[in-house]
Each structure stands twice: as structure tokens, then as C-alpha cells.
Amino acid sequence: VSGVQSCAVPLIDMCCFNKTGKLAADHLLMDGVALPRGGLAGEGERKGRAAGGGSGDGGEVFAPEVCPARAALVLGGCHSLVNVNGETQGDPLETSAMRALHFTLRKDGSVGATIAGAPRTIRITHRYHFSAALRRMACIVSVGHGREAPLHYVLVKGAPEALLPLIASPPPDYSDTFQHHSRAGRRVIALALRTIPSTEPLKRSEAESGLEFVGFAVFSCPIKRRSLPTLQALARSSHRNIIITGDNALTACSVAAALEVTGRRAAIVDVDGAG
């Protein structure tokens, strides 16, 4: 956070800050994948140990090194990253996931991944780009393993609320789990998939239907060291501080409380659809 002196001009009585990149770091750290305690279909893949178990309604959080196989597949195959001169570039959330899972984005755009102890090659054949209105993105991929015939999937990730209507059988603790982590100030991305017979392109509405939920990817975005004292100084000089963010409202409330922007329990007002 910089430019505090300029904010001290008497004519200015309000300071607005973008959360990511200004008050919080512009990089994300992948904490792991959270699975509701109610369980998922195909739980036999869940081997290893949780990153810390989790408490309350937070479900079980599995560290990246023991990430459930199908969740790892979505994180490795549903992205918009590019390889530029040998470096992976693109969305910080996606680069964070690739780094945490030790996946490699190759020059030809394929991803080299080790999933459930076996090497895999993930190739995106069709991409449904992220839509701010839909709050999600999707990819059709082919997953190869040695000489075995490749498997084909639709992989989808996005805001938990946006994916919920698309999931065929969501677990009963779906909302409680992601809200628990959002209240703690973490960024939560829902992950889902379904198998398909081929990689022929589908209409987006068809591709993103009848999905199987496979977990929540949970990310931390550290608050910058100077953010709190800077906002405290502005508040003492009678400036009103406001945080502007596109993050989940619960995540935004947690950050606002940590930075003393809100001094009491915040009310969340949903104005979706208002003209």
C-alpha cells in the first residue's frame, strides 16, 4: 500500500482499495483440497493424510501432495495457462495450483502430471473460457497414460454457488464446507467433472451438466505487512476506508475485519438481479 501522503489532502475523505494486489499479496498459496465430511462418490481414491483435518463445518483438507486424484485432474486440466519461453504464465490461482501439485505445462500446451502415483498427460481439446457472468470455466480434455487408450472428460471449476446447480448429487455439507473456508478469508474454488465418450465439442450448456463434485480447492492470499498500519493511520485521520473486491462476500468480510475496516459483524446484502 502506497501513496498515503496523497490521501491526507483535506478534500479527500474516503479511500477505496482493491483487495488483491493492494491490501493483499497478488500471489496465492494453495492450502489443499477440502472434502465435505458427508463424503463423495468414489471415495476409494482418498489415500494419504489430511493437511490438518479441519474442524467444524470445514470438512477434511488434503494437502497438495496428497490431493485426491479427480480434484488434481480438474486443477491440472481446466486452466488458461500458457508456456512462454519455458515459463508458465497466466492466472495466479492457476499457476499456484500447478506449482503446488508439481505439474508441468509443456510447450505444446499439454500438462505432465503424476496423479494417483501414475504419470499422466492431459491435453485440452476444447476450452469454454471463464465467464464473469457464469463465474466458471470448463475444458474438454483427453488424459493419456502410457499406451492405454486415453480417457475423456469435461472438467469444470468456478465459484461454489455457480457450480452447485450443475452438480447431479451434491453432498449435504456442500455449502457449509465452502462457507467455512470463505469466512476464514480463503479463496474457494469448486471442482467438478464428468466422463464423456469422445473429445467432440459440445454446447456449453450440455458440457456443464450432470457434473460430479470432486472437492473445493482452497487458497490463501496473505495480507501485506503494511496494510493494517496504513489503514489504521487513515482511519485516525478521519478517512473512511472501503475495500472493493470481486471475491466471495464471506472472504471479503474476513479480510475487512482483519484490517479493521469493519468494526462490527457485517451484513451481506445480495442484490443479484437488481436493475
C-alpha positions as a printed NumPy array, in Angstrom:
array([[  0.   ,   0.   ,   0.   ],
       [  1.487,   3.345,  -1.028],
       [  0.506,   6.942,  -1.574],
       [ -0.652,   7.584,   1.999],
       [  0.566,  11.205,   1.894],
       [ -1.636,  11.978,  -1.095],
       [ -4.651,  10.63 ,   0.827],
       [ -4.096,  13.204,   3.568],
       [ -5.392,  16.05 ,   1.358],
       [ -8.326,  17.651,   3.241],
       [-10.669,  17.376,   0.244],
       [-10.389,  13.56 ,   0.33 ],
       [-12.49 ,  11.852,   2.997],
       [-12.78 ,   8.339,   1.536],
       [-10.127,   5.848,   0.395],
       [-11.042,   2.819,  -1.734],
       [ -8.674,  -0.122,  -2.1  ],
       [ -8.684,  -3.17 ,  -4.331],
       [ -8.075,  -6.182,  -2.085],
       [ -5.889,  -8.394,  -4.284],
       [ -2.588,  -6.789,  -5.184],
       [ -3.086,  -3.731,  -2.965],
       [ -4.092,  -4.797,   0.533],
       [ -3.331,  -8.475,  -0.018],
       [ -0.499, -10.069,  -1.976],
       [ -1.003, -10.678,  -5.688],
       [  0.092, -14.301,  -5.314],
       [ -1.918, -17.179,  -3.905],
       [ -0.857, -20.173,  -1.846],
       [ -2.717, -23.441,  -2.32 ],
       [ -3.647, -24.845,   1.092],
       [ -5.156, -28.02 ,  -0.325],
       [ -8.458, -29.589,  -1.322],
       [-11.393, -29.661,   1.093],
       [-13.835, -32.561,   1.003],
       [-17.135, -32.409,   2.906],
       [-17.335, -34.807,   5.811],
       [-20.504, -36.251,   4.278],
       [-18.282, -37.964,   1.721],
       [-18.06 , -38.168,  -2.063],
       [-18.769, -40.812,  -4.629],
       [-15.651, -42.876,  -5.374],
       [-14.013, -42.138,  -2.046],
       [-11.663, -45.079,  -2.552],
       [ -9.244, -42.673,  -4.209],
       [ -8.736, -40.741,  -0.978],
       [ -5.435, -42.028,   0.233],
       [ -2.859, -40.276,   2.362],
       [ -3.496, -37.903,   5.215],
       [ -5.334, -34.653,   5.594],
       [ -3.349, -31.425,   5.827],
       [ -4.792, -30.634,   9.207],
       [ -8.096, -32.341,   9.206],
       [-10.184, -29.202,   9.553],
       [-12.786, -28.526,  12.178],
       [-16.402, -27.533,  12.452],
       [-18.001, -27.48 ,   9.027],
       [-14.703, -27.189,   7.134],
       [-14.575, -30.867,   6.179],
       [-11.246, -32.577,   5.62 ],
       [ -8.478, -30.583,   3.939],
       [ -5.952, -32.651,   1.994],
       [ -2.549, -31.102,   1.336],
       [ -1.462, -30.738,  -2.314],
       [  0.949, -33.689,  -2.041],
       [ -1.983, -35.995,  -1.185],
       [ -4.569, -34.234,  -3.332],
       [ -7.471, -36.532,  -4.314],
       [ -6.943, -37.789,  -7.861],
       [-10.043, -36.373,  -9.509],
       [ -9.573, -32.959,  -7.886],
       [ -5.969, -32.939,  -9.144],
       [ -7.229, -33.785, -12.635],
       [ -9.532, -30.738, -12.672],
       [ -6.799, -28.435, -11.373],
       [ -4.322, -29.725, -13.957],
       [ -6.675, -29.833, -16.925],
       [ -9.03 , -26.871, -16.511],
       [ -6.942, -23.743, -16.961],
       [ -5.962, -20.957, -19.356],
       [ -2.197, -21.002, -18.752],
       [  0.408, -20.697, -21.482],
       [  4.075, -21.668, -21.735],
       [  6.171, -18.677, -22.803],
       [  9.876, -19.391, -23.298],
       [  9.712, -22.236, -20.831],
       [  7.826, -20.279, -18.15 ],
       [  4.231, -20.89 , -17.117],
       [  2.259, -17.656, -17.291],
       [ -1.345, -16.763, -16.588],
       [ -3.807, -16.532, -13.73 ],
       [ -2.054, -16.528, -10.306],
       [ -4.54 , -19.03 ,  -8.899],
       [ -3.839, -21.483, -11.709],
       [ -0.065, -21.084, -11.527],
       [ -0.249, -21.595,  -7.765],
       [ -2.147, -24.873,  -8.206],
       [  0.273, -26.152, -10.86 ],
       [  3.241, -25.325,  -8.67 ],
       [  1.735, -26.911,  -5.547],
       [  0.859, -30.113,  -7.416],
       [  4.24 , -30.239,  -9.213],
       [  2.545, -30.401, -12.61 ],
       [  4.387, -29.208, -15.727],
       [  2.9  , -27.172, -18.562],
       [  4.759, -28.184, -21.706],
       [  5.484, -26.095, -24.795],
       [  2.784, -27.914, -26.774],
       [  0.183, -26.934, -24.162],
       [ -0.179, -30.39 , -22.615],
       [  0.303, -30.948, -18.893],
       [  2.595, -33.57 , -17.464],
       [  1.146, -34.777, -14.184],
       [  1.539, -37.541, -11.647],
       [ -1.923, -38.5  , -10.425],
       [ -2.561, -41.355,  -8.006],
       [  1.103, -42.335,  -8.386],
       [  0.975, -42.714, -12.187],
       [  2.288, -40.363, -14.891],
       [ -0.433, -38.745, -16.989],
       [ -0.566, -36.441, -19.979],
       [ -3.515, -34.05 , -20.017],
       [ -4.428, -32.392, -23.307],
       [ -7.101, -29.72 , -23.627],
       [ -9.076, -30.179, -26.849],
       [-11.733, -27.529, -26.251],
       [-11.927, -24.674, -23.784],
       [-15.003, -22.816, -22.531],
       [-13.349, -19.648, -21.275],
       [-14.059, -18.137, -17.907],
       [-17.187, -16.003, -17.939],
       [-17.699, -13.328, -15.3  ],
       [-21.451, -13.744, -15.716],
       [-21.313, -17.53 , -15.28 ],
       [-18.456, -17.383, -12.722],
       [-16.849, -20.562, -14.051],
       [-14.803, -22.095, -16.85 ],
       [-14.678, -25.558, -18.384],
       [-12.47 , -27.689, -20.613],
       [-12.821, -30.893, -22.585],
       [ -9.673, -32.949, -22.117],
       [ -8.027, -36.174, -23.143],
       [ -5.998, -37.939, -20.451],
       [ -3.353, -40.424, -21.568],
       [ -1.395, -42.991, -19.587],
       [  1.341, -44.806, -21.491],
       [ -0.078, -46.995, -24.236],
       [ -3.506, -47.225, -22.676],
       [ -6.438, -45.725, -24.561],
       [ -6.972, -42.127, -23.413],
       [ -9.927, -41.184, -21.239],
       [-12.064, -38.13 , -21.967],
       [-13.587, -35.681, -19.502],
       [-15.39 , -32.41 , -19.11 ],
       [-13.613, -30.527, -16.314],
       [-15.28 , -27.542, -14.643],
       [-14.195, -25.132, -11.911],
       [-15.636, -21.932, -10.531],
       [-17.488, -20.223,  -7.723],
       [-19.109, -22.799,  -5.433],
       [-22.513, -21.124,  -5.772],
       [-22.257, -21.188,  -9.571],
       [-21.407, -24.896,  -9.784],
       [-23.986, -26.117,  -7.283],
       [-26.949, -26.189,  -9.746],
       [-24.839, -28.133, -12.273],
       [-23.874, -30.964,  -9.9  ],
       [-26.032, -34.073, -10.148],
       [-25.751, -35.142,  -6.497],
       [-24.064, -32.526,  -4.297],
       [-23.053, -33.725,  -0.808],
       [-25.257, -32.469,   2.037],
       [-22.398, -30.455,   3.581],
       [-21.502, -28.702,   0.301],
       [-22.482, -25.159,   1.346],
       [-21.32 , -25.478,   4.956],
       [-17.86 , -26.609,   3.817],
       [-17.064, -23.819,   1.371],
       [-18.623, -21.129,   3.582],
       [-16.432, -22.258,   6.491],
       [-13.277, -21.581,   4.475],
       [-14.619, -18.362,   2.939],
       [-15.315, -16.976,   6.414],
       [-11.671, -17.657,   7.268],
       [-10.6  , -15.344,   4.422],
       [ -9.621, -18.059,   1.971],
       [-10.459, -18.198,  -1.711],
       [-12.503, -21.305,  -2.514],
       [-12.962, -22.837,  -5.971],
       [-15.393, -25.697,  -6.581],
       [-14.172, -28.562,  -8.79 ],
       [-16.345, -30.936, -10.824],
       [-16.141, -33.276, -13.804],
       [-17.886, -35.944, -15.846],
       [-16.668, -38.583, -18.254],
       [-17.587, -38.373, -21.939],
       [-17.107, -40.844, -24.797],
       [-15.002, -38.571, -27.026],
       [-13.493, -35.107, -27.257],
       [-16.026, -33.844, -29.785],
       [-17.05 , -30.278, -28.851],
       [-20.376, -29.912, -27.038],
       [-22.649, -26.98 , -26.434],
       [-21.55 , -25.34 , -23.208],
       [-24.892, -25.972, -21.528],
       [-24.601, -29.668, -22.381],
       [-20.966, -29.95 , -21.314],
       [-21.614, -28.311, -17.943],
       [-24.499, -30.557, -16.904],
       [-24.805, -33.666, -14.748],
       [-21.442, -32.991, -13.118],
       [-19.788, -34.931, -10.318],
       [-18.433, -32.809,  -7.489],
       [-14.837, -33.715,  -6.557],
       [-13.79 , -31.116,  -3.985],
       [-13.037, -27.495,  -3.131],
       [ -9.606, -26.068,  -3.921],
       [ -8.672, -23.754,  -1.033],
       [ -6.2  , -20.889,  -1.444],
       [ -4.735, -18.308,   0.941],
       [ -3.91 , -14.753,  -0.09 ],
       [ -1.63 , -13.215,   2.574],
       [ -2.342,  -9.664,   3.712],
       [  0.585,  -7.301,   3.09 ],
       [  2.574,  -6.326,   6.159],
       [  1.946,  -2.586,   5.757],
       [ -1.775,  -2.803,   5.009],
       [ -3.104,  -2.737,   8.581],
       [ -0.956,   0.16 ,   9.915],
       [ -1.699,   2.178,   6.756],
       [ -5.462,   1.766,   7.093],
       [ -5.26 ,   2.489,  10.812],
       [ -3.436,   5.756,  10.053],
       [ -6.084,   6.725,   7.522],
       [ -8.876,   5.941,   9.982],
       [ -7.23 ,   8.097,  12.66 ],
       [ -7.164,  10.995,  10.198],
       [-10.953,  10.66 ,   9.708],
       [-10.798,   8.925,   6.341],
       [-13.351,   6.264,   5.55 ],
       [-11.731,   3.079,   4.235],
       [-13.525,   0.873,   1.696],
       [-12.421,  -2.435,   0.168],
       [-13.514,  -3.25 ,  -3.379],
       [-13.237,  -6.88 ,  -4.462],
       [-14.814,  -9.473,  -6.69 ],
       [-14.136, -12.242,  -4.152],
       [-16.771, -14.172,  -2.263],
       [-18.58 , -11.87 ,   0.178],
       [-17.613, -14.004,   3.186],
       [-13.938, -13.842,   2.164],
       [-14.17 , -10.074,   1.753],
       [-15.768,  -9.703,   5.202],
       [-12.969, -11.718,   6.803],
       [-10.275,  -9.515,   5.233],
       [-12.185,  -6.352,   6.137],
       [-12.369,  -7.46 ,   9.772],
       [ -8.656,  -8.316,   9.87 ],
       [ -7.833,  -4.835,   8.536],
       [-10.28 ,  -3.131,  10.92 ],
       [-12.355,  -1.755,   8.049],
       [-15.431,  -3.196,   9.725],
       [-15.705,  -2.797,  13.475],
       [-18.754,  -4.979,  13.951],
       [-20.403,  -8.01 ,  12.419],
       [-21.01 ,  -7.246,   8.743],
       [-24.333,  -7.708,   6.978],
       [-24.233,  -9.206,   3.48 ],
       [-26.838,  -7.798,   1.104],
       [-27.455,  -9.794,  -2.086],
       [-28.643,  -7.5  ,  -4.874],
       [-28.344, -10.048,  -7.666],
       [-30.772,  -9.255, -10.449],
       [-31.459,  -5.71 ,  -9.261],
       [-31.97 ,  -3.249, -12.063]])
